[in-house]
Coordinates of C-alpha atoms in Angstrom, one line a residue:
M296 CA -8.8 -1.0 -28.7
K297 CA -8.0 -3.4 -25.8
E298 CA -5.2 -5.9 -26.0
T299 CA -5.9 -9.6 -25.7
A300 CA -4.1 -12.1 -23.5
I301 CA -3.6 -15.8 -22.7
I302 CA -3.1 -16.5 -19.1
V303 CA -0.7 -19.4 -18.0
H304 CA -1.1 -20.7 -14.5
V305 CA 0.9 -23.6 -12.9
N306 CA -0.5 -25.5 -10.0
F307 CA 2.3 -26.1 -7.5
H308 CA 0.1 -26.3 -4.4
A309 CA -3.4 -27.6 -5.2
D310 CA -5.1 -25.9 -2.2
F311 CA -4.1 -22.4 -3.2
S312 CA -4.0 -22.5 -7.0
Q313 CA -7.6 -21.5 -7.9
E314 CA -7.7 -18.3 -6.0
D315 CA -4.4 -17.3 -7.3
L316 CA -5.7 -17.8 -10.8
N317 CA -8.8 -15.7 -10.1
E318 CA -6.6 -12.9 -8.7
C319 CA -4.4 -13.1 -11.9
Q320 CA -7.6 -12.7 -14.0
Q321 CA -8.6 -9.7 -11.9
L322 CA -5.1 -8.2 -12.4
A323 CA -5.3 -8.7 -16.1
E324 CA -8.8 -7.0 -16.2
S325 CA -7.4 -4.1 -14.1
A326 CA -4.7 -3.7 -16.7
G327 CA -7.4 -3.5 -19.5
L328 CA -6.6 -6.9 -21.0
I329 CA -9.2 -9.2 -22.5
I330 CA -8.6 -12.8 -21.6
V331 CA -9.1 -15.1 -24.6
D332 CA -7.7 -18.4 -23.1
V333 CA -6.4 -19.8 -19.8
I334 CA -3.8 -22.6 -19.8
T335 CA -3.2 -24.5 -16.6
A336 CA -0.6 -27.1 -15.7
S337 CA 0.6 -29.1 -12.7
R338 CA 4.2 -29.5 -11.8
Q339 CA 6.4 -30.3 -8.8
S340 CA 8.9 -27.5 -9.7
P341 CA 9.4 -25.0 -12.6
D342 CA 11.0 -26.1 -15.8
A343 CA 14.4 -24.4 -16.3
T344 CA 13.8 -23.7 -20.0
Y345 CA 10.1 -22.9 -20.3
F346 CA 8.8 -22.9 -16.7
I347 CA 5.8 -25.0 -17.8
G348 CA 7.8 -27.9 -19.5
Q349 CA 8.3 -28.7 -23.2
G350 CA 4.8 -30.3 -23.8
K351 CA 2.8 -27.4 -22.3
A352 CA 5.0 -24.9 -24.0
E353 CA 4.1 -26.5 -27.4
A354 CA 0.4 -26.4 -26.4
L355 CA 0.8 -22.7 -25.5
S356 CA 2.4 -22.1 -28.9
Q357 CA -0.6 -23.7 -30.6
A358 CA -3.0 -21.6 -28.5
V359 CA -1.1 -18.5 -29.6
K360 CA -1.5 -19.4 -33.2
Q361 CA -5.2 -20.0 -32.7
Y362 CA -6.1 -16.9 -30.7
Q363 CA -3.4 -14.5 -31.9
P364 CA -3.2 -12.7 -28.5
N365 CA -1.1 -9.5 -28.0
V366 CA 0.5 -10.9 -24.9
V367 CA 1.0 -14.1 -22.9
L368 CA 0.7 -13.5 -19.2
F369 CA 2.3 -15.9 -16.6
N370 CA 0.9 -15.8 -13.1
H371 CA 4.4 -16.4 -11.8
A372 CA 7.8 -14.8 -11.8
L373 CA 9.9 -15.8 -14.9
S374 CA 13.6 -15.7 -15.2
P375 CA 15.0 -13.6 -18.2
A376 CA 16.0 -16.8 -19.9
Q377 CA 12.6 -18.4 -19.5
A378 CA 10.8 -15.3 -20.9
R379 CA 13.2 -15.2 -23.8
N380 CA 12.8 -18.9 -24.6
L381 CA 9.0 -18.6 -24.5
E382 CA 9.0 -15.5 -26.8
R383 CA 11.1 -17.4 -29.3
L384 CA 8.8 -20.4 -29.3
C385 CA 5.5 -18.5 -29.3
Q386 CA 6.6 -15.4 -31.3
V387 CA 4.6 -13.1 -29.0
H388 CA 5.4 -10.8 -26.0
V389 CA 5.6 -12.7 -22.7
V390 CA 5.2 -11.0 -19.4
D391 CA 5.1 -12.4 -15.8
R392 CA 3.2 -11.4 -12.7
T393 CA 5.8 -8.8 -11.7
D394 CA 5.7 -7.1 -15.1
L395 CA 1.9 -6.9 -15.0
I396 CA 1.8 -5.3 -11.5
L397 CA 4.4 -2.8 -12.5
T398 CA 2.4 -2.0 -15.6
I399 CA -0.8 -1.4 -13.6
F400 CA 1.1 0.9 -11.2
A401 CA 2.6 2.8 -14.1
D402 CA -0.9 3.4 -15.5
R403 CA -2.4 4.4 -12.2
A404 CA 0.3 6.8 -10.9
R405 CA -1.0 10.4 -11.1
T406 CA 1.3 12.5 -8.8
F407 CA 4.9 13.4 -9.6
E408 CA 6.0 11.4 -6.6
G409 CA 4.0 8.3 -7.6
K410 CA 5.4 8.4 -11.2
L411 CA 8.9 8.6 -9.8
Q412 CA 8.4 5.6 -7.5
V413 CA 6.9 3.5 -10.2
E414 CA 9.7 4.4 -12.7
L415 CA 12.3 3.5 -10.0
A416 CA 10.7 0.1 -9.5
Q417 CA 10.5 -0.5 -13.3
L418 CA 14.2 0.4 -13.8
R419 CA 15.3 -1.8 -10.9
H420 CA 13.3 -4.7 -12.4
L421 CA 14.6 -4.0 -15.9
S422 CA 18.2 -4.0 -14.6
T423 CA 17.9 -7.6 -13.7
R424 CA 16.6 -8.3 -17.2
L425 CA 19.9 -7.0 -18.7
V426 CA 21.9 -9.9 -17.4
R427 CA 21.0 -12.6 -19.9
G428 CA 17.9 -11.5 -21.6
W429 CA 19.3 -9.1 -24.1
T430 CA 21.8 -10.9 -26.2
H431 CA 21.1 -8.6 -29.1
L432 CA 22.8 -5.8 -27.1
E433 CA 26.2 -7.5 -26.9
R434 CA 27.5 -5.8 -30.1
Q435 CA 30.3 -3.3 -29.7
K436 CA 29.4 0.3 -29.6
G437 CA 31.6 3.4 -29.8
G438 CA 31.0 7.1 -30.1
I439 CA 31.4 10.4 -28.4
G440 CA 30.6 10.5 -24.7
L441 CA 30.8 6.7 -24.2
R442 CA 33.3 5.1 -21.8
G443 CA 35.4 3.8 -24.7
P444 CA 35.3 2.5 -28.2
G445 CA 35.1 -1.1 -26.9
E446 CA 32.0 -0.6 -24.7
T447 CA 29.1 -2.9 -25.6
Q448 CA 25.6 -1.7 -26.0
L449 CA 24.6 -3.8 -23.0
E450 CA 27.3 -2.1 -20.9
T451 CA 26.0 1.3 -22.1
D452 CA 22.4 0.5 -21.2
R453 CA 23.5 -0.7 -17.7
R454 CA 25.4 2.5 -17.2
L455 CA 22.5 4.7 -18.3
L456 CA 20.1 2.7 -16.1
R457 CA 22.4 3.2 -13.1
A458 CA 22.5 6.9 -13.8
R459 CA 18.7 7.2 -14.1
I460 CA 18.2 5.1 -10.9
K461 CA 20.6 7.4 -9.0
T462 CA 18.8 10.5 -10.2
I463 CA 15.3 9.2 -9.2
E464 CA 16.6 8.0 -5.8
S465 CA 18.0 11.5 -5.2
R466 CA 14.6 13.1 -6.0
L467 CA 12.8 10.6 -3.8
D468 CA 15.2 11.4 -1.0
K469 CA 14.0 15.0 -1.2
V470 CA 10.4 13.8 -1.1
K471 CA 11.3 11.7 2.0
A472 CA 12.8 14.7 3.7
Q473 CA 9.7 16.8 2.9
R474 CA 7.4 14.1 4.3
S475 CA 9.6 13.9 7.4
L476 CA 9.2 17.7 8.0
S477 CA 5.5 17.5 7.6
R478 CA 5.4 14.5 9.9
H479 CA 7.4 16.3 12.6
A480 CA 5.1 19.3 12.3
R481 CA 2.1 17.0 13.0
I482 CA 4.0 15.4 16.0
R483 CA 4.8 18.9 17.4
G484 CA 1.1 19.8 17.0
A485 CA 0.1 16.6 18.8
I486 CA -2.0 15.5 15.7
P487 CA -2.3 11.7 15.6
T488 CA -2.0 9.9 12.3
I489 CA -4.1 6.9 11.3
A490 CA -3.2 4.8 8.3
L491 CA -5.5 2.6 6.3
V492 CA -3.8 -0.6 5.2
G493 CA -5.1 -3.9 3.7
Y494 CA -5.2 -6.2 0.8
T495 CA -6.0 -4.5 -2.5
N496 CA -9.7 -4.0 -3.2
A497 CA -10.7 -4.4 0.5
G498 CA -12.6 -1.1 0.5
K499 CA -10.0 1.2 2.0
S500 CA -10.8 4.2 -0.2
T501 CA -14.6 3.8 0.4
L502 CA -14.0 3.8 4.1
F503 CA -11.6 6.8 3.7
N504 CA -14.3 8.7 1.9
R505 CA -16.8 7.8 4.6
L506 CA -14.7 9.0 7.4
T507 CA -13.4 12.2 5.8
N508 CA -16.2 13.2 3.4
A509 CA -13.6 13.1 0.6
D510 CA -14.1 12.0 -3.0
V511 CA -11.1 9.7 -3.5
Y512 CA -11.4 7.5 -6.6
V513 CA -13.2 4.2 -5.8
A514 CA -13.6 1.3 -8.2
D515 CA -14.2 -2.4 -7.9
Q516 CA -10.7 -3.3 -9.2
L517 CA -7.3 -4.1 -7.9
F518 CA -5.0 -1.2 -7.2
A519 CA -7.7 1.5 -7.7
T520 CA -5.7 3.6 -5.3
L521 CA -2.0 4.1 -5.9
D522 CA -1.0 7.6 -4.8
P523 CA -1.3 8.2 -1.0
T524 CA -3.9 10.6 0.2
L525 CA -3.9 12.5 3.5
R526 CA -7.0 14.2 4.9
R527 CA -7.9 15.8 8.2
V528 CA -10.8 14.3 10.2
E529 CA -12.5 15.4 13.4
L530 CA -13.4 13.0 16.1
P531 CA -15.1 13.7 19.5
Y532 CA -12.7 14.1 22.4
L533 CA -9.7 13.6 20.1
G534 CA -10.0 16.7 17.9
T535 CA -8.1 16.7 14.6
L536 CA -6.6 13.5 13.2
I537 CA -4.8 12.8 10.0
L538 CA -6.1 9.9 8.0
A539 CA -3.9 8.3 5.3
D540 CA -5.2 6.2 2.5
T541 CA -2.4 3.9 1.2
V542 CA -1.8 1.5 -1.7
G543 CA -3.2 -2.0 -1.3
F544 CA -1.0 -5.0 -0.8
I545 CA -1.1 -8.2 -2.7
R546 CA 0.6 -11.6 -2.8
H547 CA 4.1 -11.6 -4.1
L548 CA 4.2 -7.8 -4.2
P549 CA 7.4 -7.1 -6.1
H550 CA 10.3 -6.3 -3.7
D551 CA 11.5 -3.5 -6.0
L552 CA 8.0 -1.9 -5.7
I553 CA 8.2 -2.0 -1.9
K554 CA 11.6 -0.4 -1.9
A555 CA 10.5 2.3 -4.4
F556 CA 7.4 3.2 -2.3
Q557 CA 9.5 3.3 1.0
A558 CA 8.9 7.1 1.3
T559 CA 5.2 6.7 1.0
L560 CA 5.0 3.7 3.2
E561 CA 6.8 5.6 6.0
E562 CA 3.3 7.1 6.6
V563 CA 2.4 3.6 7.7
V564 CA 5.5 3.0 9.8
Q565 CA 5.2 6.3 11.6
A566 CA 1.4 6.2 12.2
D567 CA -0.1 6.2 15.7
L568 CA -2.7 3.6 14.6
L569 CA -3.3 1.2 11.7
L570 CA -6.7 0.3 10.5
H571 CA -6.3 -3.1 8.8
V572 CA -9.2 -3.2 6.4
V573 CA -10.3 -6.7 5.4
D574 CA -12.7 -7.9 2.7
T575 CA -14.9 -10.1 4.9
T576 CA -16.4 -11.8 1.8
A577 CA -13.0 -12.8 0.3
H578 CA -12.6 -16.6 -0.1
R579 CA -9.0 -16.4 1.1
R580 CA -9.6 -13.8 3.9
D581 CA -7.3 -15.3 6.4
D582 CA -4.5 -15.7 3.9
N583 CA -5.0 -12.1 2.7
I584 CA -4.6 -11.0 6.3
K585 CA -1.3 -12.9 6.6
Q586 CA 0.0 -11.4 3.4
V587 CA -0.7 -7.9 4.6
N588 CA 1.0 -8.7 8.0
T589 CA 4.0 -10.0 6.0
V590 CA 4.4 -6.7 4.1
L591 CA 3.9 -4.7 7.3
A592 CA 6.7 -6.6 8.9
E593 CA 8.9 -6.1 5.9
I594 CA 8.5 -2.3 6.0
G595 CA 9.0 -2.2 9.7
A596 CA 5.4 -1.5 10.8
A597 CA 4.8 -4.8 12.6
K598 CA 4.8 -3.1 16.1
V599 CA 2.5 -0.2 15.2
P600 CA -0.9 -0.6 17.1
C601 CA -3.4 -2.1 14.7
L602 CA -7.2 -2.5 14.7
M603 CA -8.8 -5.1 12.5
V604 CA -11.7 -3.7 10.5
F605 CA -13.8 -6.3 8.7
N606 CA -15.4 -4.5 5.8
K607 CA -18.2 -5.5 3.4
A608 CA -20.0 -7.3 6.2
D609 CA -23.3 -6.6 4.4
G610 CA -22.3 -9.6 2.3
I611 CA -22.7 -11.9 5.3
E612 CA -26.1 -12.8 6.7
G613 CA -26.8 -12.2 10.3
I614 CA -23.7 -10.2 11.0
R615 CA -23.7 -7.8 13.9
Y616 CA -22.2 -4.5 13.0
G617 CA -20.0 -2.6 15.5
V618 CA -17.2 -3.3 17.9
E619 CA -16.2 -6.6 19.4
W620 CA -14.6 -5.8 22.8
E621 CA -12.2 -7.9 24.9
E622 CA -10.9 -7.6 28.5
T623 CA -7.2 -6.9 28.7
I624 CA -4.7 -5.8 31.4
H625 CA -5.4 -2.3 30.3
G626 CA -9.2 -2.7 30.6
R627 CA -11.9 -3.1 28.0
Q628 CA -10.4 -2.7 24.6
P629 CA -11.7 -3.1 21.0
K630 CA -10.7 -6.4 19.5
C631 CA -12.1 -5.8 16.0
V632 CA -14.9 -3.9 14.2
W633 CA -17.5 -5.1 11.7
I634 CA -18.6 -2.5 9.2
S635 CA -20.0 -1.9 5.7
A636 CA -18.4 1.3 4.4
T637 CA -20.7 1.3 1.4
E638 CA -23.9 1.0 3.5
N639 CA -22.5 3.2 6.3
Q640 CA -23.1 0.5 8.9
G641 CA -20.8 0.1 11.9
V642 CA -18.8 3.3 11.1
E643 CA -19.9 5.1 14.3
G644 CA -18.6 2.1 16.3
L645 CA -15.3 2.3 14.5
K646 CA -15.0 5.9 15.5
R647 CA -15.6 4.9 19.2
A648 CA -13.0 2.2 18.9
I649 CA -10.4 4.7 17.4
T650 CA -11.2 7.1 20.2
T651 CA -10.6 4.4 22.8
L652 CA -7.3 3.2 21.4
L653 CA -5.9 6.7 20.8
S654 CA -7.0 7.8 24.3
E655 CA -4.8 5.3 26.1
E656 CA -1.8 7.6 26.4
Q657 CA -4.0 10.7 26.9
A658 CA -5.6 12.3 30.0
I659 CA -8.2 14.9 30.8
R660 CA -7.0 17.5 33.3
E661 CA -7.9 21.0 34.4
L662 CA -5.4 23.8 33.8
C663 CA -5.6 27.2 35.5
L664 CA -4.0 29.8 33.3
P665 CA -3.5 33.5 34.3
V666 CA -4.1 36.3 31.9
T667 CA -0.4 36.3 31.0
E668 CA -0.6 32.8 29.5
G669 CA -2.6 33.9 26.5
K670 CA -0.2 32.3 24.0
L671 CA -0.5 28.9 25.7
R672 CA -4.3 29.2 25.8
A673 CA -4.3 30.0 22.1
K674 CA -2.1 27.0 21.3
L675 CA -4.3 24.6 23.3
Y676 CA -7.3 25.8 21.2
Q677 CA -5.3 25.4 18.1
L678 CA -4.6 21.8 19.0
K679 CA -8.4 21.4 19.7
A680 CA -7.4 20.1 23.1
V681 CA -9.8 22.3 25.0
L682 CA -13.0 20.5 26.1
A683 CA -14.4 23.3 28.3
E684 CA -13.4 26.7 29.7
S685 CA -14.5 29.0 32.4
I686 CA -13.1 32.5 33.2
D687 CA -13.3 34.1 36.6
Q688 CA -13.8 37.8 37.4
Y689 CA -10.0 38.5 37.2
G690 CA -9.7 37.1 33.7
H691 CA -8.0 33.9 34.7
S692 CA -9.0 30.8 32.7
T693 CA -9.8 27.3 33.9
L694 CA -9.6 24.9 31.0
T695 CA -10.6 21.3 30.8
V696 CA -7.9 19.9 28.5
R697 CA -7.4 16.5 26.8
L698 CA -3.7 15.9 25.8
P699 CA -1.1 13.2 25.7
L700 CA 0.5 12.7 29.1
N701 CA 3.9 13.9 27.9
E702 CA 2.4 17.1 26.6
F703 CA 1.0 17.9 30.0
D704 CA 4.5 17.5 31.4
T705 CA 5.8 19.9 28.8
I706 CA 3.1 22.5 29.6
L707 CA 3.8 22.2 33.4
R708 CA 7.5 22.7 32.8
S709 CA 6.9 25.8 30.6
Q710 CA 4.6 27.3 33.3
A711 CA 7.1 26.6 36.0
G712 CA 9.8 28.2 33.9

């Protein structure tokens, strides 16, 4: 049986409140909650005691008595004291936006790594709630294995939290090291990586499936994808690429969540190209783009080359699918791409744009290899760098090869040696 909820939303900036409220409702539905009432208020600043002020808090208490919800959901971040005061007044569990997002992530995590990352974020968030929120834990506690007979329950919980956080961080460091090894192997193999980024529910997983013929879970809900997925994809002239589908971003994404997912988000930071997927039909499209760019800057990916991909363009009349080009000092470059991943419109243009961008630092040259260079020839084929080959009567090979410029330098030095 699904739980019911009352949503509380405070309008601090009139121009942006309605969309935030809609997004909160989507989050609640993604968490499996049934919304029974929505209470809105307008304030210049949050109330220190109840966040919404004494009068609205009393109205909320009456609504709780009327609808008997399982939870009251605030579309804002509450302090531990505010949450405690509201729970005392309403006699019902009160959660804020951060709690809700963490709950959704906990429900969606499927891999061992994903579960560790979410647990770490939850524990870090919980540790801030042990400051003033848990007055019932201030009683003295003694016993075998504790620091001393005078240790309080609150101090014990803090110590246990710190120990668990340290254990999870150690395990995630191992995951980070394993990812780093895999990444270095791809770099040595000259395999470019493309990462899909964007606001949650922009259609990244649908595009990922379209490009890779995979069957990643797709749903019209926020945070349908949590665990990162890597797949190989073949593109003309580029050969093998690695495409990474990542978790969607959202406004006020909890900082603890960003820190916990640092190992996963390094796939974004170390990518050769980002595809910033945008829901073209979103009411706050431009603001969503800014929010994604903010998170990219926070994780250190602001300087990674990025191509804007405007998805769900089938929802706009008269749109022209494909690539918009612009003239730059490097020549004609893709500015953005308009696609519909669901309808498979504009996807071929996207592939051409990717090829153009990833070919900037590559070149096509001919290499003449004697019979004794069989290992090098095999390696070039392994990298899918060979576009054509001819063999003369003496067994010498002439290969037309496409590779990064620095790789050509490495090959020439190895031949000279």
